mmCIF file of C-alpha atoms and ligand atoms in Angstrom:
data_model
loop_
_atom_site.group_PDB
_atom_site.id
_atom_site.type_symbol
_atom_site.label_atom_id
_atom_site.label_comp_id
_atom_site.label_asym_id
_atom_site.label_seq_id
_atom_site.Cartn_x
_atom_site.Cartn_y
_atom_site.Cartn_z
ATOM 1 C CA MET N 411 -25.517 52.650 9.165
ATOM 2 C CA PRO N 412 -27.355 49.592 7.881
ATOM 3 C CA ALA N 413 -27.289 46.247 9.655
ATOM 4 C CA TRP N 414 -26.470 44.144 6.580
ATOM 5 C CA ILE N 415 -28.610 41.072 6.020
ATOM 6 C CA CYS N 416 -27.147 37.939 4.422
ATOM 7 C CA VAL N 417 -29.330 37.035 1.437
ATOM 8 C CA THR N 418 -28.727 33.299 1.877
ATOM 9 C CA CYS N 419 -29.411 32.851 5.609
ATOM 10 C CA GLY N 420 -31.321 36.064 6.380
ATOM 11 C CA VAL N 421 -29.289 36.878 9.512
ATOM 12 C CA GLN N 422 -28.463 40.522 10.275
ATOM 13 C CA GLN N 423 -24.892 41.588 10.973
ATOM 14 C CA ARG N 424 -23.626 44.465 13.128
ATOM 15 C CA ASP N 425 -24.212 48.032 11.887
ATOM 16 C CA THR N 426 -21.349 48.971 9.557
ATOM 17 C CA PRO N 427 -21.042 51.322 6.571
ATOM 18 C CA GLN N 428 -19.850 48.506 4.296
ATOM 19 C CA PRO N 429 -20.990 44.860 4.293
ATOM 20 C CA PRO N 430 -18.778 42.420 6.220
ATOM 21 C CA ASP N 431 -16.234 40.228 4.409
ATOM 22 C CA GLY N 432 -18.337 37.112 4.817
ATOM 23 C CA CYS N 433 -21.184 35.505 6.770
ATOM 24 C CA ALA N 434 -20.008 33.248 9.599
ATOM 25 C CA ILE N 435 -23.397 31.492 9.657
ATOM 26 C CA CYS N 436 -23.142 30.519 5.982
ATOM 27 C CA ALA N 437 -19.440 29.633 6.135
ATOM 28 C CA ASP N 438 -20.244 26.979 8.775
ATOM 29 C CA GLU N 439 -20.652 23.392 7.506
ATOM 30 C CA ARG N 440 -24.316 23.401 8.584
ATOM 31 C CA GLN N 441 -25.180 26.110 6.025
ATOM 32 C CA TYR N 442 -23.734 27.123 2.654
ATOM 33 C CA VAL N 443 -22.640 30.216 0.783
ATOM 34 C CA GLY N 444 -25.166 31.068 -1.949
ATOM 35 C CA TRP N 445 -24.276 29.571 -5.323
ATOM 36 C CA GLY N 446 -23.729 33.058 -6.751
ATOM 37 C CA GLY N 447 -21.355 33.977 -3.907
ATOM 38 C CA GLN N 448 -21.930 36.020 -0.750
ATOM 39 C CA ARG N 449 -24.638 38.656 -1.228
ATOM 40 C CA TRP N 450 -26.006 41.284 1.169
ATOM 41 C CA ILE N 451 -29.141 43.410 1.391
ATOM 42 C CA THR N 452 -30.381 46.101 3.783
ATOM 43 C CA ALA N 453 -33.741 46.225 5.551
ATOM 44 C CA SER N 454 -34.944 49.040 3.293
ATOM 45 C CA GLY N 455 -33.872 47.089 0.211
ATOM 46 C CA LEU N 456 -35.683 44.006 1.462
ATOM 47 C CA ALA N 457 -38.827 46.036 2.206
ATOM 48 C CA GLU N 458 -39.042 47.141 -1.429
ATOM 49 C CA ASP N 459 -40.399 43.780 -2.530
ATOM 50 C CA HIS N 460 -41.174 41.876 0.667
ATOM 51 C CA ALA N 461 -43.814 42.312 3.362
ATOM 52 C CA VAL N 462 -44.354 40.819 6.810
ATOM 53 C CA VAL N 463 -47.493 38.687 7.148
ATOM 54 C CA VAL N 464 -49.121 37.846 10.478
ATOM 55 C CA ARG N 465 -51.589 34.935 10.620
ATOM 56 C CA GLU N 466 -53.308 33.129 13.459
ATOM 57 C CA GLU N 467 -52.086 29.559 14.036
ATOM 58 C CA GLU N 468 -54.431 28.957 16.980
ATOM 59 C CA PRO N 469 -55.887 31.271 19.644
ATOM 60 C CA ASP N 470 -53.069 33.370 21.191
ATOM 61 C CA LEU N 471 -50.502 32.043 18.718
ATOM 62 C CA LEU N 472 -49.624 34.074 15.622
ATOM 63 C CA GLY N 473 -47.327 33.049 12.797
ATOM 64 C CA ILE N 474 -45.075 35.780 11.396
ATOM 65 C CA GLY N 475 -43.432 35.290 8.010
ATOM 66 C CA LEU N 476 -42.251 37.154 4.930
ATOM 67 C CA GLU N 477 -43.965 37.207 1.553
ATOM 68 C CA PRO N 478 -42.551 36.308 -0.810
ATOM 69 C CA SER N 479 -40.348 33.883 1.071
ATOM 70 C CA PHE N 480 -36.834 35.168 1.843
ATOM 71 C CA ALA N 481 -33.575 33.326 2.658
ATOM 72 C CA ILE N 482 -34.486 30.062 4.439
ATOM 73 C CA GLY N 483 -38.180 30.926 4.531
ATOM 74 C CA GLN N 484 -38.885 30.443 8.224
ATOM 75 C CA ARG N 485 -41.911 31.740 10.067
ATOM 76 C CA ALA N 486 -41.670 33.051 13.589
ATOM 77 C CA LEU N 487 -44.355 32.665 16.257
ATOM 78 C CA LEU N 488 -45.802 35.198 18.691
ATOM 79 C CA VAL N 489 -47.147 33.627 21.883
ATOM 80 C CA ARG N 490 -49.612 35.847 23.723
ATOM 81 C CA THR N 491 -49.989 35.555 27.487
ATOM 82 C CA ALA N 492 -51.599 37.708 30.152
ATOM 83 C CA ARG N 493 -48.108 38.398 31.527
ATOM 84 C CA GLY N 494 -46.410 39.435 28.306
ATOM 85 C CA ASN N 495 -45.882 38.157 24.782
ATOM 86 C CA VAL N 496 -42.920 36.152 23.535
ATOM 87 C CA LEU N 497 -41.561 36.197 20.012
ATOM 88 C CA TRP N 498 -40.241 32.738 19.220
ATOM 89 C CA ASP N 499 -37.762 32.700 16.328
ATOM 90 C CA CYS N 500 -37.558 35.658 13.997
ATOM 91 C CA VAL N 501 -37.711 36.870 10.413
ATOM 92 C CA SER N 502 -35.377 39.232 8.542
ATOM 93 C CA LEU N 503 -37.683 42.235 8.264
ATOM 94 C CA LEU N 504 -39.967 44.272 10.506
ATOM 95 C CA ASP N 505 -42.172 46.682 8.553
ATOM 96 C CA ASP N 506 -44.596 49.379 9.720
ATOM 97 C CA SER N 507 -47.727 47.289 9.284
ATOM 98 C CA ALA N 508 -46.187 44.478 11.351
ATOM 99 C CA VAL N 509 -45.270 46.939 14.115
ATOM 100 C CA GLU N 510 -48.867 48.137 14.141
ATOM 101 C CA ARG N 511 -50.330 44.620 14.172
ATOM 102 C CA ILE N 512 -47.974 43.316 16.874
ATOM 103 C CA THR N 513 -48.679 46.424 18.971
ATOM 104 C CA GLU N 514 -52.418 45.670 18.741
ATOM 105 C CA LEU N 515 -51.640 42.133 19.908
ATOM 106 C CA GLY N 516 -49.865 43.447 23.014
ATOM 107 C CA GLY N 517 -46.289 43.956 21.793
ATOM 108 C CA ILE N 518 -43.308 41.764 22.657
ATOM 109 C CA SER N 519 -41.758 41.355 26.128
ATOM 110 C CA ALA N 520 -39.067 38.836 25.232
ATOM 111 C CA ILE N 521 -37.515 37.273 22.149
ATOM 112 C CA CYS N 522 -35.955 33.824 22.071
ATOM 113 C CA MET N 523 -34.933 31.655 19.162
ATOM 114 C CA SER N 524 -34.494 27.990 18.423
ATOM 115 C CA HIS N 525 -31.004 28.396 16.924
ATOM 116 C CA PRO N 526 -28.716 30.926 15.175
ATOM 117 C CA HIS N 527 -30.128 30.379 11.654
ATOM 118 C CA PHE N 528 -33.275 32.115 12.913
ATOM 119 C CA TYR N 529 -31.605 35.077 14.639
ATOM 120 C CA ALA N 530 -32.586 37.186 11.588
ATOM 121 C CA ALA N 531 -33.619 40.753 12.574
ATOM 122 C CA ASN N 532 -34.138 39.984 16.282
ATOM 123 C CA VAL N 533 -32.397 43.200 17.357
ATOM 124 C CA ASP N 534 -34.752 45.307 15.192
ATOM 125 C CA PHE N 535 -37.756 43.576 16.786
ATOM 126 C CA ALA N 536 -36.307 44.031 20.288
ATOM 127 C CA ASP N 537 -35.564 47.724 19.692
ATOM 128 C CA ALA N 538 -39.067 48.346 18.306
ATOM 129 C CA PHE N 539 -40.828 46.724 21.273
ATOM 130 C CA ASP N 540 -38.303 47.296 24.069
ATOM 131 C CA ALA N 541 -37.920 43.534 24.473
ATOM 132 C CA ARG N 542 -35.293 41.331 26.116
ATOM 133 C CA ILE N 543 -33.373 38.900 23.896
ATOM 134 C CA LEU N 544 -32.499 35.544 25.458
ATOM 135 C CA ILE N 545 -29.537 33.699 23.920
ATOM 136 C CA PRO N 546 -28.070 30.408 25.190
ATOM 137 C CA ARG N 547 -24.563 30.865 26.498
ATOM 138 C CA ALA N 548 -23.520 27.826 24.434
ATOM 139 C CA ASP N 549 -24.274 29.731 21.206
ATOM 140 C CA ARG N 550 -23.043 33.185 22.133
ATOM 141 C CA GLN N 551 -20.295 32.989 19.479
ATOM 142 C CA TRP N 552 -23.019 32.821 16.787
ATOM 143 C CA VAL N 553 -24.488 36.227 17.650
ATOM 144 C CA GLN N 554 -23.829 38.283 14.516
ATOM 145 C CA ARG N 555 -25.422 41.537 15.670
ATOM 146 C CA PRO N 556 -24.612 42.378 19.291
ATOM 147 C CA SER N 557 -27.094 44.314 21.429
ATOM 148 C CA PRO N 558 -27.225 45.477 25.047
ATOM 149 C CA ARG N 559 -30.657 43.799 25.160
ATOM 150 C CA ILE N 560 -29.101 40.315 24.938
ATOM 151 C CA GLU N 561 -29.192 38.218 28.123
ATOM 152 C CA LEU N 562 -27.456 34.827 28.269
ATOM 153 C CA PHE N 563 -28.991 31.715 29.835
ATOM 154 C CA ASP N 564 -27.608 28.239 30.474
ATOM 155 C CA ASP N 565 -30.100 25.373 30.336
ATOM 156 C CA GLU N 566 -33.427 26.981 31.136
ATOM 157 C CA ALA N 567 -35.060 30.401 31.298
ATOM 158 C CA GLU N 568 -38.512 31.916 31.734
ATOM 159 C CA PRO N 569 -38.979 34.593 29.049
ATOM 160 C CA VAL N 570 -42.299 35.527 30.679
ATOM 161 C CA PRO N 571 -43.941 33.816 33.664
ATOM 162 C CA GLY N 572 -45.424 30.468 32.631
ATOM 163 C CA LEU N 573 -43.353 29.838 29.500
ATOM 164 C CA THR N 574 -40.178 27.733 29.637
ATOM 165 C CA LEU N 575 -37.242 28.150 27.292
ATOM 166 C CA ALA N 576 -35.068 25.037 27.375
ATOM 167 C CA ARG N 577 -31.741 24.282 25.748
ATOM 168 C CA ILE N 578 -31.842 20.740 24.395
ATOM 169 C CA GLY N 579 -28.900 20.804 21.958
ATOM 170 C CA GLY N 580 -28.375 18.801 18.775
ATOM 171 C CA HIS N 581 -28.520 21.053 15.704
ATOM 172 C CA PHE N 582 -26.520 23.594 17.739
ATOM 173 C CA ASP N 583 -25.135 23.203 21.252
ATOM 174 C CA GLY N 584 -27.563 25.905 22.329
ATOM 175 C CA ALA N 585 -30.503 24.672 20.226
ATOM 176 C CA ALA N 586 -33.644 25.353 22.234
ATOM 177 C CA VAL N 587 -37.395 24.793 22.454
ATOM 178 C CA LEU N 588 -40.152 26.865 24.039
ATOM 179 C CA HIS N 589 -42.838 25.155 26.095
ATOM 180 C CA TRP N 590 -46.260 26.836 26.116
ATOM 181 C CA PRO N 591 -48.505 24.926 28.544
ATOM 182 C CA ALA N 592 -51.683 26.812 27.531
ATOM 183 C CA GLY N 593 -51.291 25.864 23.853
ATOM 184 C CA SER N 594 -53.543 23.382 22.066
ATOM 185 C CA GLN N 595 -56.481 24.205 24.360
ATOM 186 C CA GLY N 596 -54.466 23.575 27.498
ATOM 187 C CA ARG N 597 -52.894 20.305 26.356
ATOM 188 C CA GLY N 598 -49.602 22.119 25.763
ATOM 189 C CA ALA N 599 -47.479 23.021 22.756
ATOM 190 C CA LEU N 600 -43.761 22.760 22.109
ATOM 191 C CA LEU N 601 -42.267 25.350 19.748
ATOM 192 C CA THR N 602 -39.183 23.864 18.188
ATOM 193 C CA GLY N 603 -37.927 25.696 15.067
ATOM 194 C CA ASP N 604 -35.751 22.939 13.682
ATOM 195 C CA THR N 605 -34.227 21.926 17.007
ATOM 196 C CA ILE N 606 -36.883 19.256 16.501
ATOM 197 C CA MET N 607 -37.935 19.284 12.835
ATOM 198 C CA VAL N 608 -41.533 18.500 11.958
ATOM 199 C CA VAL N 609 -41.200 16.510 8.724
ATOM 200 C CA GLN N 610 -43.561 16.118 5.749
ATOM 201 C CA ASP N 611 -45.355 13.196 7.411
ATOM 202 C CA ARG N 612 -46.595 15.367 10.244
ATOM 203 C CA GLY N 613 -46.966 12.506 12.671
ATOM 204 C CA TRP N 614 -43.185 12.447 12.875
ATOM 205 C CA VAL N 615 -40.172 14.674 13.562
ATOM 206 C CA SER N 616 -36.437 14.443 12.917
ATOM 207 C CA PHE N 617 -33.140 15.709 14.279
ATOM 208 C CA MET N 618 -30.130 16.809 12.225
ATOM 209 C CA TRP N 619 -26.774 18.519 12.553
ATOM 210 C CA SER N 620 -27.405 20.117 9.138
ATOM 211 C CA TYR N 621 -30.653 20.120 7.170
ATOM 212 C CA PRO N 622 -29.479 21.683 3.900
ATOM 213 C CA ASN N 623 -26.376 19.489 3.821
ATOM 214 C CA LEU N 624 -28.074 16.392 5.303
ATOM 215 C CA ILE N 625 -25.561 15.718 8.089
ATOM 216 C CA PRO N 626 -27.149 13.494 10.762
ATOM 217 C CA LEU N 627 -26.697 13.450 14.524
ATOM 218 C CA ASP N 628 -25.333 10.591 16.611
ATOM 219 C CA GLU N 629 -27.365 8.211 18.748
ATOM 220 C CA ALA N 630 -26.448 9.693 22.133
ATOM 221 C CA THR N 631 -27.451 13.210 21.050
ATOM 222 C CA VAL N 632 -30.789 12.105 19.560
ATOM 223 C CA LEU N 633 -31.668 10.198 22.728
ATOM 224 C CA ASP N 634 -30.602 13.172 24.840
ATOM 225 C CA ILE N 635 -32.912 15.503 22.876
ATOM 226 C CA ALA N 636 -35.827 13.117 23.418
ATOM 227 C CA ARG N 637 -34.993 12.780 27.109
ATOM 228 C CA ARG N 638 -34.799 16.551 27.613
ATOM 229 C CA THR N 639 -38.296 17.035 26.183
ATOM 230 C CA GLU N 640 -39.853 14.401 28.461
ATOM 231 C CA ARG N 641 -40.357 16.874 31.315
ATOM 232 C CA PHE N 642 -42.798 18.850 29.170
ATOM 233 C CA SER N 643 -46.406 17.957 28.565
ATOM 234 C CA PHE N 644 -47.467 18.841 25.015
ATOM 235 C CA ASP N 645 -49.924 17.854 22.337
ATOM 236 C CA ARG N 646 -48.745 20.013 19.446
ATOM 237 C CA VAL N 647 -45.266 20.574 18.035
ATOM 238 C CA TYR N 648 -44.799 23.779 16.063
ATOM 239 C CA GLY N 649 -41.818 23.570 13.707
ATOM 240 C CA GLY N 650 -40.161 26.566 12.092
ATOM 241 C CA TRP N 651 -42.086 26.807 8.794
ATOM 242 C CA TRP N 652 -45.707 27.371 7.822
ATOM 243 C CA GLY N 653 -47.664 24.157 8.129
ATOM 244 C CA ARG N 654 -44.927 22.218 9.885
ATOM 245 C CA VAL N 655 -47.047 21.273 12.883
ATOM 246 C CA VAL N 656 -47.642 17.966 14.641
ATOM 247 C CA VAL N 657 -51.286 18.602 15.440
ATOM 248 C CA ALA N 658 -51.822 15.963 18.149
ATOM 249 C CA ASP N 659 -49.963 13.565 20.417
ATOM 250 C CA GLY N 660 -46.721 15.489 19.933
ATOM 251 C CA ALA N 661 -44.813 14.040 22.884
ATOM 252 C CA ALA N 662 -45.355 10.515 21.553
ATOM 253 C CA ALA N 663 -44.306 11.673 18.067
ATOM 254 C CA VAL N 664 -40.972 12.924 19.430
ATOM 255 C CA ARG N 665 -40.390 9.682 21.321
ATOM 256 C CA ARG N 666 -41.206 7.322 18.448
ATOM 257 C CA SER N 667 -39.239 9.474 15.994
ATOM 258 C CA ALA N 668 -36.132 9.308 18.211
ATOM 259 C CA ASP N 669 -36.556 5.547 18.544
ATOM 260 C CA ARG N 670 -36.929 5.150 14.749
ATOM 261 C CA TYR N 671 -33.845 7.291 14.126
ATOM 262 C CA VAL N 672 -31.712 5.246 16.512
ATOM 263 C CA ALA N 673 -33.035 1.947 15.145
ATOM 264 C CA ARG N 674 -32.007 3.054 11.648
ATOM 265 C CA LEU N 675 -28.532 3.967 12.932
ATOM 266 C CA HIS N 676 -28.309 0.340 14.066
ATOM 267 C CA GLY N 677 -29.291 -0.930 10.630
ATOM 268 C CA GLN N 678 -32.885 -1.801 11.534
ATOM 269 C CA ARG N 679 -35.564 -0.896 9.006
ATOM 270 C CA GLY N 680 -39.242 -0.462 9.703
ATOM 271 C CA PRO N 681 -41.936 -2.711 8.282
HETATM 272 ZN ZN1 LIG B 337 -25.503 33.941 5.869
#
């Protein structure tokens, strides 16, 4: 049976002979049903005209995306460590060449994701590499394709020794980040998906309840996100799309972006 993939959000559903009635991810106010109505595709259908690409972002960090872009166009990240690799976020397809390339890179020990819009084909990746899947308990109701590989965590987990997965909330109650201390030549990197969104001016980030529908967050939540990242030391911030990277001084970028956001909520404009 195929695990149907929603064409609009790219998230796989449980294995059923017929597609489900609707996509809970897209029916939520943070997403949207495609303008042509709910549409579904299978992995084999998607593979007919899409391929997985794997590109180095920096040493021991690989970006994984689809070409051409599919659904919301995210790229996942593979963090390599001596004690196992972690797939951060996910894409909707795993093809044979990607299996081969990821195997050469040391496989995948654990998979964790910033938020449910990026759950994609995580169960296919986990099955292919015998990996654990870590899901925040706060977002368990958003799991569309159940798997015995799923393990729930509360506020913090260690997908492999040395990497920290932290729930910081905001976009989803379980929205998370992954801290990679060895990133950016030992200055540290924070992988954020769109829990913390790297914006077009890459010295800044933002925080939203919904990006496609432009629904902001409240002051207390924005300040809480900033506060929860303060325990991590990091230079770079890797957002959830190709090129969305704060390349230096990332911790300060998060702080000043939270301060700017809150100032604007109070009616204060910048210079
Ligand atoms: Zn959907």
